[in-house]
Amino acid sequence: AGTFNYTVTTSGGCAPADNASGTLTVTPLPNIALTSANATQTRCQNVAIANITYNVTDATGAFVSGLPAGVTGSYLGGVFTISGTPTVAGTFNYTVTTSGGCAPADTASGTLTVTPLPTATINYSGTPFCKSLGTAQSVTLTGTNAYTGGSYSSIPVGLTINAGTGAITPSTSTAGTYTVTYTIPASGGCATIPVTTNVTITAIPTATISYAGTPFCKSLVTAQNVTLNGTGAYTGGIYSSVPAGLTINTSTGAITPSTSTAGTYTVTYTIPASAGCAAVPVTTSVTITAVPTAIISYSATSYCKSDGNQNINLTGTGAYTGGTYSTSPAGLTINASGRITPSTSTAGTYTVTYTIPASGGCAAVPVTTSVTITAIPTATISYAGTPFCKSLVTAQNVTLNGTGAYTGGTYTAPAGLTINASTGDITPSTSTAGTYTVTYTIPASGGCAAVPVTTSVTITAVPTAIINYAGTPFCRSVATAQNVTRSGTGAFTGGTYSASPAGLTINAGTGAITPNTSTAGTYTVTYTIPPSGGCAAVPVTTSVTITAIPTATISYAGTPFCKSLVTAQNVTLNGTGTYTGGTYTAAPAGLTINASTGDITPSTSTAGTYTVTYTIPASGGCAAVPVTTSVTITAVPTAIISYAGTPFCRSVATAQNVTRSGTGAFTGGTYSASPAGLTINAGTGAITPNTSTAGTYTVTYTIPPSGGC
């Protein structure tokens, strides 16, 4: 290439030869030359390529074809550069071609291989794994593109893992949670890629259970809690026990001794399966102790102070032996084995307590019995108040005093004295008067023989009396004293008289009464026989009545009564004394009257005025008394009215008088007419036609009320 000036010269002719000249300019062919390391590269998808550069000469530019998406070419200052990040995988043969120079253009080519980015996931089916697993647990590896052939690692330290296969061995690993990383190897221009998963190794849970206080006494009614300690996921398990008989809460492990059967039990707490570990049972032992029982007794409940040593009988259940004896109150001679010595003991009743010793979780248990040491009894008996009057109907108590077991004996007496053999009570009223020796026999008891003691008691006959007044009741009109009649037995004379209530005039010495100075009423007269022979004063009574002279008034409310009344009209009767029960009469004849009630019937009576007499009947020694009142029966008035000349023409201007006739008090009434329209004088009954409205009217004359009508 270059600029060439040429000359063409003739030859073979005449000289000088002719010539001709010209210029040839030769342009060099375009050239493209690689200046970077290489034109062929293998790159990972989405990873930038190393720039590929070309020098371009004798051309004005260049262009490229066949590049993958994401990679482009650019020309600047004679240099063509291929750069970028491929976004698609595959093999791409590209060509760079010059432009703007001589033809033919120069070309350069190369290859870009784009490797797809590998992906992977790993997981361990079954995680968490219990540390009890001795077999290797495989990993599951899945992915795309060139994801195999990598290596496995884990953090933190402690997980037994096969770097080539990813298999883990739980039994040789430390419990914990690990991040396992699988590193996809570098290939096809792609760098290594780590992917992770988590895996957990669970420690085998451990637990211990215990019951503080075992053995437990069956007397415990409160639930006894279990103590649970452990490691790992040891909580949330269930409790059970064998053999049957233990009351246990399966959720909390609490046991209730009082509702359990006495015995020794194995309690199992089953740690629940969790985090890959199977359920784990742990056990403890617990004992429920039956409450020991015992019974103590002596061959007798009472011993005389003269008796020798007395042994105790002890029986029971459970750990009842080995206890101690005590007594209350002090005074009983007792030794460590429970034997008592009555002769050196103080007489009395004692509670002997045997205390079963505490054992098997049960507190000490006291059991008791009673024993009595009896002193040789002594007694005295007496009857306060002897002699007793035969009038006494209430039992008279004996006073019994003594020492030792002196009560509970029996009483006896000669025939004639009513005595209660058990209580010693005597009943004078059912006894024969006389003096008796009463014997009380202290019963044999506590080994002591019966002991008799005596006292004397006297029963005195009761004086009697009867009083009465012949002729009672007495009318208050009697002015002479009325004597009492008295009779009786024994020392019945010399007594005094009294009366109740107050108001009776009575002589306290003789019993005579005076009616006319006494207040009317019924009295109880008491004659009090004076006390004598051990008998208290004896009152005897009779009843006497002083009758007041009766008074009465009668009246008929509403008199005069109209003869139109058909209902009986009652009389009002008031009075004092025995004024009721009398009879009614009327004068003159003509009044209808009920002789018993005094009721009168106007409608069946003759009009007139009557004197009604009520006769108070004789009673209480008083004669019959008549009282009177006046009553009037009025005849019903009658009337007739009429108008001579009716009908009247409305042209009549003069008043038209009424004609009225009748019987009884028929005058002085008022006139009215209906319907409205008639001019009428209400006082006279006269009507005025010309000021009235034409029509037919009813004129009413109203007779005024009078005489009860």
Tab-separated table of N, CA, C and O in Angstrom, residues 198-297:
chain	number	residue	atom	x	y	z
A	198	ASN	N	-30.517	-26.055	59.440
A	198	ASN	CA	-30.301	-26.248	60.882
A	198	ASN	C	-30.646	-27.674	61.269
A	198	ASN	O	-31.606	-28.272	60.749
A	199	VAL	N	-29.909	-28.203	62.211
A	199	VAL	CA	-30.182	-29.535	62.735
A	199	VAL	C	-29.957	-29.475	64.241
A	199	VAL	O	-29.042	-28.786	64.720
A	200	THR	N	-30.847	-30.132	64.975
A	200	THR	CA	-30.772	-30.106	66.443
A	200	THR	C	-30.515	-31.507	66.975
A	200	THR	O	-31.173	-32.475	66.560
A	201	ILE	N	-29.573	-31.585	67.889
A	201	ILE	CA	-29.298	-32.826	68.618
A	201	ILE	C	-29.834	-32.606	70.033
A	201	ILE	O	-29.428	-31.669	70.731
A	202	THR	N	-30.781	-33.436	70.420
A	202	THR	CA	-31.432	-33.281	71.720
A	202	THR	C	-30.805	-34.233	72.717
A	202	THR	O	-30.713	-35.440	72.464
A	203	ALA	N	-30.421	-33.676	73.875
A	203	ALA	CA	-29.905	-34.538	74.941
A	203	ALA	C	-31.040	-35.407	75.463
A	203	ALA	O	-32.192	-34.973	75.538
A	204	ILE	N	-30.710	-36.641	75.806
A	204	ILE	CA	-31.723	-37.533	76.382
A	204	ILE	C	-32.160	-36.906	77.700
A	204	ILE	O	-31.335	-36.651	78.581
A	205	PRO	N	-33.485	-36.580	77.882
A	205	PRO	CA	-33.906	-35.942	79.132
A	205	PRO	C	-33.724	-36.902	80.304
A	205	PRO	O	-33.873	-38.119	80.165
A	206	THR	N	-33.392	-36.343	81.442
A	206	THR	CA	-33.259	-37.146	82.665
A	206	THR	C	-34.114	-36.500	83.739
A	206	THR	O	-34.373	-35.295	83.715
A	207	ALA	N	-34.560	-37.292	84.665
A	207	ALA	CA	-35.373	-36.767	85.757
A	207	ALA	C	-35.216	-37.643	86.978
A	207	ALA	O	-34.912	-38.840	86.872
A	208	THR	N	-35.396	-37.043	88.137
A	208	THR	CA	-35.504	-37.793	89.393
A	208	THR	C	-36.756	-37.306	90.092
A	208	THR	O	-37.102	-36.121	90.025
A	209	ILE	N	-37.472	-38.220	90.737
A	209	ILE	CA	-38.655	-37.849	91.519
A	209	ILE	C	-38.481	-38.375	92.930
A	209	ILE	O	-37.843	-39.412	93.141
A	210	SER	N	-39.026	-37.634	93.871
A	210	SER	CA	-38.955	-38.085	95.260
A	210	SER	C	-40.088	-37.438	96.042
A	210	SER	O	-40.617	-36.396	95.656
A	211	TYR	N	-40.463	-38.088	97.133
A	211	TYR	CA	-41.495	-37.579	98.033
A	211	TYR	C	-40.852	-37.348	99.392
A	211	TYR	O	-40.510	-38.315	100.096
A	212	ALA	N	-40.653	-36.070	99.714
A	212	ALA	CA	-40.072	-35.754	101.015
A	212	ALA	C	-41.074	-36.122	102.096
A	212	ALA	O	-42.229	-35.719	102.048
A	213	GLY	N	-40.615	-36.907	103.061
A	213	GLY	CA	-41.496	-37.265	104.176
A	213	GLY	C	-41.988	-38.684	104.129
A	213	GLY	O	-42.640	-39.138	105.075
A	214	THR	N	-41.741	-39.421	103.025
A	214	THR	CA	-42.181	-40.811	103.001
A	214	THR	C	-41.428	-41.570	104.080
A	214	THR	O	-40.221	-41.317	104.285
A	215	PRO	N	-42.040	-42.468	104.815
A	215	PRO	CA	-43.440	-42.876	104.672
A	215	PRO	C	-44.414	-41.802	105.165
A	215	PRO	O	-44.081	-41.010	106.041
A	216	PHE	N	-45.625	-41.861	104.592
A	216	PHE	CA	-46.677	-40.937	104.985
A	216	PHE	C	-47.749	-41.687	105.767
A	216	PHE	O	-48.130	-42.803	105.396
A	217	CYS	N	-48.252	-41.017	106.799
A	217	CYS	CA	-49.317	-41.639	107.589
A	217	CYS	C	-50.643	-41.493	106.849
A	217	CYS	O	-50.917	-40.453	106.249
A	218	LYS	N	-51.475	-42.522	106.921
A	218	LYS	CA	-52.780	-42.505	106.253
A	218	LYS	C	-53.702	-41.431	106.826
A	218	LYS	O	-54.714	-41.087	106.228
A	219	SER	N	-53.330	-40.852	107.953
A	219	SER	CA	-54.157	-39.794	108.544
A	219	SER	C	-54.036	-38.475	107.795
A	219	SER	O	-54.824	-37.566	107.989
A	220	LEU	N	-53.010	-38.371	106.916
A	220	LEU	CA	-52.804	-37.113	106.180
A	220	LEU	C	-53.892	-36.947	105.116
A	220	LEU	O	-54.007	-37.778	104.220
A	221	VAL	N	-54.637	-35.853	105.215
A	221	VAL	CA	-55.699	-35.612	104.221
A	221	VAL	C	-55.248	-34.624	103.160
A	221	VAL	O	-55.908	-34.480	102.125
A	222	THR	N	-54.143	-33.923	103.409
A	222	THR	CA	-53.654	-32.977	102.402
A	222	THR	C	-52.784	-33.704	101.390
A	222	THR	O	-52.053	-34.651	101.730
A	223	ALA	N	-52.852	-33.271	100.137
A	223	ALA	CA	-52.049	-33.879	99.078
A	223	ALA	C	-50.570	-33.628	99.359
A	223	ALA	O	-50.176	-32.544	99.776
A	224	GLN	N	-49.737	-34.646	99.137
A	224	GLN	CA	-48.293	-34.557	99.335
A	224	GLN	C	-47.638	-34.437	97.965
A	224	GLN	O	-47.783	-35.325	97.111
A	225	ASN	N	-46.908	-33.349	97.769
A	225	ASN	CA	-46.340	-33.068	96.456
A	225	ASN	C	-45.075	-33.878	96.201
A	225	ASN	O	-44.334	-34.228	97.122
A	226	VAL	N	-44.849	-34.153	94.921
A	226	VAL	CA	-43.621	-34.823	94.497
A	226	VAL	C	-42.588	-33.748	94.167
A	226	VAL	O	-42.927	-32.629	93.784
A	227	THR	N	-41.307	-34.079	94.356
A	227	THR	CA	-40.227	-33.196	93.928
A	227	THR	C	-39.668	-33.753	92.632
A	227	THR	O	-39.226	-34.914	92.578
A	228	LEU	N	-39.700	-32.967	91.567
A	228	LEU	CA	-39.250	-33.387	90.244
A	228	LEU	C	-38.075	-32.512	89.838
A	228	LEU	O	-38.176	-31.294	89.795
A	229	ASN	N	-36.935	-33.152	89.558
A	229	ASN	CA	-35.753	-32.464	89.034
A	229	ASN	C	-35.300	-33.192	87.782
A	229	ASN	O	-35.549	-34.400	87.630
A	230	GLY	N	-34.603	-32.490	86.913
A	230	GLY	CA	-34.129	-33.180	85.720
A	230	GLY	C	-33.410	-32.254	84.774
A	230	GLY	O	-33.156	-31.087	85.061
A	231	THR	N	-33.075	-32.821	83.619
A	231	THR	CA	-32.408	-32.074	82.557
A	231	THR	C	-33.173	-32.314	81.270
A	231	THR	O	-33.874	-33.317	81.124
A	232	GLY	N	-32.974	-31.419	80.342
A	232	GLY	CA	-33.669	-31.554	79.067
A	232	GLY	C	-35.154	-31.293	79.235
A	232	GLY	O	-35.604	-30.693	80.203
A	233	ALA	N	-35.917	-31.814	78.294
A	233	ALA	CA	-37.371	-31.605	78.304
A	233	ALA	C	-38.012	-32.639	79.206
A	233	ALA	O	-38.725	-33.540	78.761
A	234	TYR	N	-37.772	-32.494	80.530
A	234	TYR	CA	-38.206	-33.535	81.454
A	234	TYR	C	-39.585	-33.252	82.046
A	234	TYR	O	-40.158	-34.114	82.696
A	235	THR	N	-40.125	-32.063	81.820
A	235	THR	CA	-41.427	-31.732	82.418
A	235	THR	C	-42.567	-32.128	81.481
A	235	THR	O	-42.350	-32.442	80.312
A	236	GLY	N	-43.794	-32.087	82.052
A	236	GLY	CA	-44.991	-32.360	81.236
A	236	GLY	C	-45.352	-33.821	81.140
A	236	GLY	O	-46.231	-34.200	80.364
A	237	GLY	N	-44.674	-34.671	81.921
A	237	GLY	CA	-44.970	-36.104	81.859
A	237	GLY	C	-46.154	-36.490	82.723
A	237	GLY	O	-46.848	-35.642	83.275
A	238	ILE	N	-46.381	-37.781	82.846
A	238	ILE	CA	-47.496	-38.288	83.644
A	238	ILE	C	-46.963	-39.225	84.712
A	238	ILE	O	-45.900	-39.830	84.561
A	239	TYR	N	-47.770	-39.322	85.793
A	239	TYR	CA	-47.389	-40.142	86.932
A	239	TYR	C	-48.328	-41.347	87.020
A	239	TYR	O	-49.524	-41.245	86.733
A	240	SER	N	-47.778	-42.451	87.446
A	240	SER	CA	-48.576	-43.654	87.675
A	240	SER	C	-47.950	-44.398	88.847
A	240	SER	O	-46.832	-44.084	89.277
A	241	SER	N	-48.681	-45.356	89.371
A	241	SER	CA	-48.138	-46.108	90.500
A	241	SER	C	-48.613	-47.542	90.437
A	241	SER	O	-49.672	-47.851	89.866
A	242	VAL	N	-47.816	-48.426	91.004
A	242	VAL	CA	-48.170	-49.835	91.178
A	242	VAL	C	-47.710	-50.246	92.569
A	242	VAL	O	-46.706	-49.716	93.062
A	243	PRO	N	-48.439	-51.166	93.213
A	243	PRO	CA	-49.706	-51.741	92.758
A	243	PRO	C	-50.851	-50.739	92.914
A	243	PRO	O	-50.629	-49.609	93.348
A	244	ALA	N	-52.071	-51.166	92.591
A	244	ALA	CA	-53.231	-50.299	92.771
A	244	ALA	C	-53.410	-49.980	94.251
A	244	ALA	O	-53.031	-50.772	95.113
A	245	GLY	N	-54.010	-48.814	94.519
A	245	GLY	CA	-54.293	-48.454	95.904
A	245	GLY	C	-53.796	-47.092	96.300
A	245	GLY	O	-54.216	-46.549	97.326
A	246	LEU	N	-52.874	-46.509	95.505
A	246	LEU	CA	-52.331	-45.195	95.840
A	246	LEU	C	-53.140	-44.125	95.106
A	246	LEU	O	-53.278	-44.177	93.883
A	247	THR	N	-53.661	-43.148	95.865
A	247	THR	CA	-54.368	-42.015	95.246
A	247	THR	C	-53.322	-41.034	94.745
A	247	THR	O	-52.610	-40.421	95.542
A	248	ILE	N	-53.195	-40.922	93.413
A	248	ILE	CA	-52.145	-40.097	92.822
A	248	ILE	C	-52.735	-39.251	91.713
A	248	ILE	O	-53.608	-39.704	90.950
A	249	ASN	N	-52.303	-38.001	91.644
A	249	ASN	CA	-52.702	-37.100	90.554
A	249	ASN	C	-51.760	-37.360	89.391
A	249	ASN	O	-50.551	-37.134	89.500
A	250	THR	N	-52.291	-37.870	88.276
A	250	THR	CA	-51.433	-38.267	87.157
A	250	THR	C	-50.730	-37.090	86.505
A	250	THR	O	-49.715	-37.269	85.839
A	251	SER	N	-51.258	-35.893	86.725
A	251	SER	CA	-50.621	-34.722	86.115
A	251	SER	C	-49.542	-34.130	87.001
A	251	SER	O	-48.470	-33.752	86.535
A	252	THR	N	-49.831	-34.034	88.328
A	252	THR	CA	-48.886	-33.361	89.225
A	252	THR	C	-48.057	-34.330	90.046
A	252	THR	O	-47.039	-33.939	90.606
A	253	GLY	N	-48.507	-35.578	90.158
A	253	GLY	CA	-47.789	-36.549	90.975
A	253	GLY	C	-48.136	-36.453	92.439
A	253	GLY	O	-47.632	-37.247	93.244
A	254	ALA	N	-48.996	-35.467	92.831
A	254	ALA	CA	-49.361	-35.336	94.245
A	254	ALA	C	-50.140	-36.572	94.681
A	254	ALA	O	-51.000	-37.073	93.945
A	255	ILE	N	-49.848	-37.066	95.884
A	255	ILE	CA	-50.542	-38.236	96.419
A	255	ILE	C	-51.335	-37.835	97.646
A	255	ILE	O	-50.973	-36.887	98.349
A	256	THR	N	-52.454	-38.532	97.888
A	256	THR	CA	-53.297	-38.249	99.045
A	256	THR	C	-53.299	-39.477	99.939
A	256	THR	O	-53.974	-40.478	99.647
A	257	PRO	N	-52.552	-39.447	101.049
A	257	PRO	CA	-52.448	-40.629	101.908
A	257	PRO	C	-53.787	-41.091	102.465
A	257	PRO	O	-54.051	-42.291	102.525
A	258	SER	N	-54.668	-40.141	102.871
A	258	SER	CA	-55.893	-40.533	103.582
A	258	SER	C	-56.817	-41.384	102.731
A	258	SER	O	-57.593	-42.181	103.260
A	259	THR	N	-56.757	-41.223	101.397
A	259	THR	CA	-57.651	-42.011	100.532
A	259	THR	C	-56.899	-43.166	99.853
A	259	THR	O	-57.444	-43.825	98.972
A	260	SER	N	-55.652	-43.379	100.269
A	260	SER	CA	-54.853	-44.475	99.714
A	260	SER	C	-54.917	-45.674	100.646
A	260	SER	O	-55.229	-45.562	101.837
A	261	THR	N	-54.579	-46.828	100.081
A	261	THR	CA	-54.470	-48.040	100.881
A	261	THR	C	-53.052	-48.117	101.425
A	261	THR	O	-52.090	-47.841	100.709
A	262	ALA	N	-52.946	-48.475	102.705
A	262	ALA	CA	-51.611	-48.577	103.292
A	262	ALA	C	-50.783	-49.588	102.504
A	262	ALA	O	-51.270	-50.645	102.090
A	263	GLY	N	-49.516	-49.255	102.275
A	263	GLY	CA	-48.625	-50.148	101.531
A	263	GLY	C	-47.482	-49.360	100.934
A	263	GLY	O	-47.385	-48.143	101.075
A	264	THR	N	-46.562	-50.104	100.254
A	264	THR	CA	-45.428	-49.474	99.582
A	264	THR	C	-45.672	-49.531	98.084
A	264	THR	O	-46.035	-50.578	97.535
A	265	TYR	N	-45.467	-48.381	97.411
A	265	TYR	CA	-45.787	-48.247	95.999
A	265	TYR	C	-44.568	-47.778	95.216
A	265	TYR	O	-43.713	-47.062	95.741
A	266	THR	N	-44.504	-48.234	93.961
A	266	THR	CA	-43.525	-47.690	93.024
A	266	THR	C	-44.249	-46.657	92.170
A	266	THR	O	-45.199	-46.988	91.454
A	267	VAL	N	-43.788	-45.416	92.295
A	267	VAL	CA	-44.367	-44.328	91.501
A	267	VAL	C	-43.468	-44.119	90.290
A	267	VAL	O	-42.242	-43.991	90.427
A	268	THR	N	-44.066	-44.104	89.116
A	268	THR	CA	-43.322	-43.904	87.865
A	268	THR	C	-43.721	-42.573	87.250
A	268	THR	O	-44.906	-42.281	87.095
A	269	TYR	N	-42.682	-41.796	86.938
A	269	TYR	CA	-42.900	-40.560	86.185
A	269	TYR	C	-42.368	-40.803	84.779
A	269	TYR	O	-41.195	-41.133	84.604
A	270	THR	N	-43.222	-40.684	83.782
A	270	THR	CA	-42.827	-40.930	82.395
A	270	THR	C	-42.585	-39.596	81.716
A	270	THR	O	-43.512	-38.827	81.460
A	271	ILE	N	-41.244	-39.349	81.461
A	271	ILE	CA	-40.883	-38.129	80.738
A	271	ILE	C	-41.478	-38.251	79.340
A	271	ILE	O	-41.266	-39.258	78.656
A	272	PRO	N	-42.219	-37.261	78.864
A	272	PRO	CA	-42.883	-37.419	77.566
A	272	PRO	C	-41.875	-37.429	76.416
A	272	PRO	O	-40.801	-36.834	76.502
A	273	ALA	N	-42.219	-38.164	75.360
A	273	ALA	CA	-41.399	-38.143	74.148
A	273	ALA	C	-41.373	-36.717	73.611
A	273	ALA	O	-42.402	-36.050	73.558
A	274	SER	N	-40.159	-36.255	73.246
A	274	SER	CA	-40.042	-34.904	72.715
A	274	SER	C	-38.714	-34.747	72.006
A	274	SER	O	-37.731	-35.424	72.357
A	275	ALA	N	-38.692	-33.881	71.009
A	275	ALA	CA	-37.463	-33.525	70.280
A	275	ALA	C	-36.727	-34.761	69.793
A	275	ALA	O	-35.505	-34.845	69.847
A	276	GLY	N	-37.487	-35.757	69.365
A	276	GLY	CA	-36.870	-36.952	68.800
A	276	GLY	C	-36.560	-38.014	69.820
A	276	GLY	O	-36.167	-39.128	69.447
A	277	CYS	N	-36.677	-37.711	71.108
A	277	CYS	CA	-36.364	-38.686	72.150
A	277	CYS	C	-37.645	-39.387	72.589
A	277	CYS	O	-38.683	-38.752	72.774
A	278	ALA	N	-37.546	-40.684	72.792
A	278	ALA	CA	-38.691	-41.471	73.240
A	278	ALA	C	-38.995	-41.143	74.694
A	278	ALA	O	-38.177	-40.543	75.393
A	279	ALA	N	-40.195	-41.533	75.140
A	279	ALA	CA	-40.573	-41.338	76.537
A	279	ALA	C	-39.598	-42.084	77.438
A	279	ALA	O	-39.153	-43.186	77.116
A	280	VAL	N	-39.300	-41.458	78.601
A	280	VAL	CA	-38.332	-42.051	79.532
A	280	VAL	C	-39.011	-42.209	80.888
A	280	VAL	O	-39.474	-41.227	81.462
A	281	PRO	N	-39.097	-43.439	81.420
A	281	PRO	CA	-39.695	-43.619	82.747
A	281	PRO	C	-38.634	-43.514	83.851
A	281	PRO	O	-37.523	-44.013	83.705
A	282	VAL	N	-38.985	-42.828	84.930
A	282	VAL	CA	-38.136	-42.811	86.124
A	282	VAL	C	-39.032	-43.148	87.309
A	282	VAL	O	-40.242	-42.885	87.282
A	283	THR	N	-38.464	-43.735	88.349
A	283	THR	CA	-39.292	-44.245	89.448
A	283	THR	C	-38.753	-43.809	90.804
A	283	THR	O	-37.597	-43.414	90.946
A	284	THR	N	-39.651	-43.908	91.784
A	284	THR	CA	-39.279	-43.758	93.187
A	284	THR	C	-40.243	-44.601	94.000
A	284	THR	O	-41.271	-45.079	93.474
A	285	SER	N	-39.912	-44.775	95.250
A	285	SER	CA	-40.753	-45.591	96.124
A	285	SER	C	-41.397	-44.695	97.170
A	285	SER	O	-40.768	-43.752	97.668
A	286	VAL	N	-42.654	-44.969	97.500
A	286	VAL	CA	-43.357	-44.217	98.532
A	286	VAL	C	-44.177	-45.197	99.360
A	286	VAL	O	-44.726	-46.169	98.822
A	287	THR	N	-44.238	-44.923	100.657
A	287	THR	CA	-44.939	-45.836	101.567
A	287	THR	C	-46.061	-45.085	102.284
A	287	THR	O	-45.857	-43.965	102.772
A	288	ILE	N	-47.241	-45.697	102.315
A	288	ILE	CA	-48.381	-45.187	103.078
A	288	ILE	C	-48.545	-46.091	104.299
A	288	ILE	O	-48.700	-47.313	104.158
A	289	THR	N	-48.482	-45.474	105.458
A	289	THR	CA	-48.557	-46.245	106.699
A	289	THR	C	-49.948	-46.126	107.298
A	289	THR	O	-50.471	-45.020	107.453
A	290	ALA	N	-50.536	-47.269	107.634
A	290	ALA	CA	-51.841	-47.253	108.299
A	290	ALA	C	-51.680	-46.659	109.690
A	290	ALA	O	-50.667	-46.869	110.358
A	291	VAL	N	-52.700	-45.877	110.115
A	291	VAL	CA	-52.664	-45.301	111.464
A	291	VAL	C	-52.788	-46.443	112.464
A	291	VAL	O	-53.740	-47.231	112.397
A	292	PRO	N	-51.837	-46.573	113.373
A	292	PRO	CA	-51.939	-47.662	114.338
A	292	PRO	C	-53.139	-47.445	115.261
A	292	PRO	O	-53.525	-46.306	115.553
A	293	THR	N	-53.747	-48.522	115.698
A	293	THR	CA	-54.867	-48.437	116.630
A	293	THR	C	-54.565	-49.311	117.835
A	293	THR	O	-53.795	-50.277	117.733
A	294	ALA	N	-55.167	-48.949	118.923
A	294	ALA	CA	-54.977	-49.750	120.129
A	294	ALA	C	-56.205	-49.629	121.003
A	294	ALA	O	-56.942	-48.639	120.943
A	295	ILE	N	-56.446	-50.649	121.793
A	295	ILE	CA	-57.511	-50.645	122.796
A	295	ILE	C	-56.879	-51.064	124.111
A	295	ILE	O	-56.135	-52.059	124.164
A	296	ILE	N	-57.148	-50.295	125.157
A	296	ILE	CA	-56.673	-50.686	126.482
A	296	ILE	C	-57.875	-50.843	127.392
A	296	ILE	O	-58.884	-50.136	127.237
A	297	SER	N	-57.775	-51.788	128.322
A	297	SER	CA	-58.865	-52.004	129.265
A	297	SER	C	-58.343	-52.742	130.483
A	297	SER	O	-57.310	-53.425	130.419
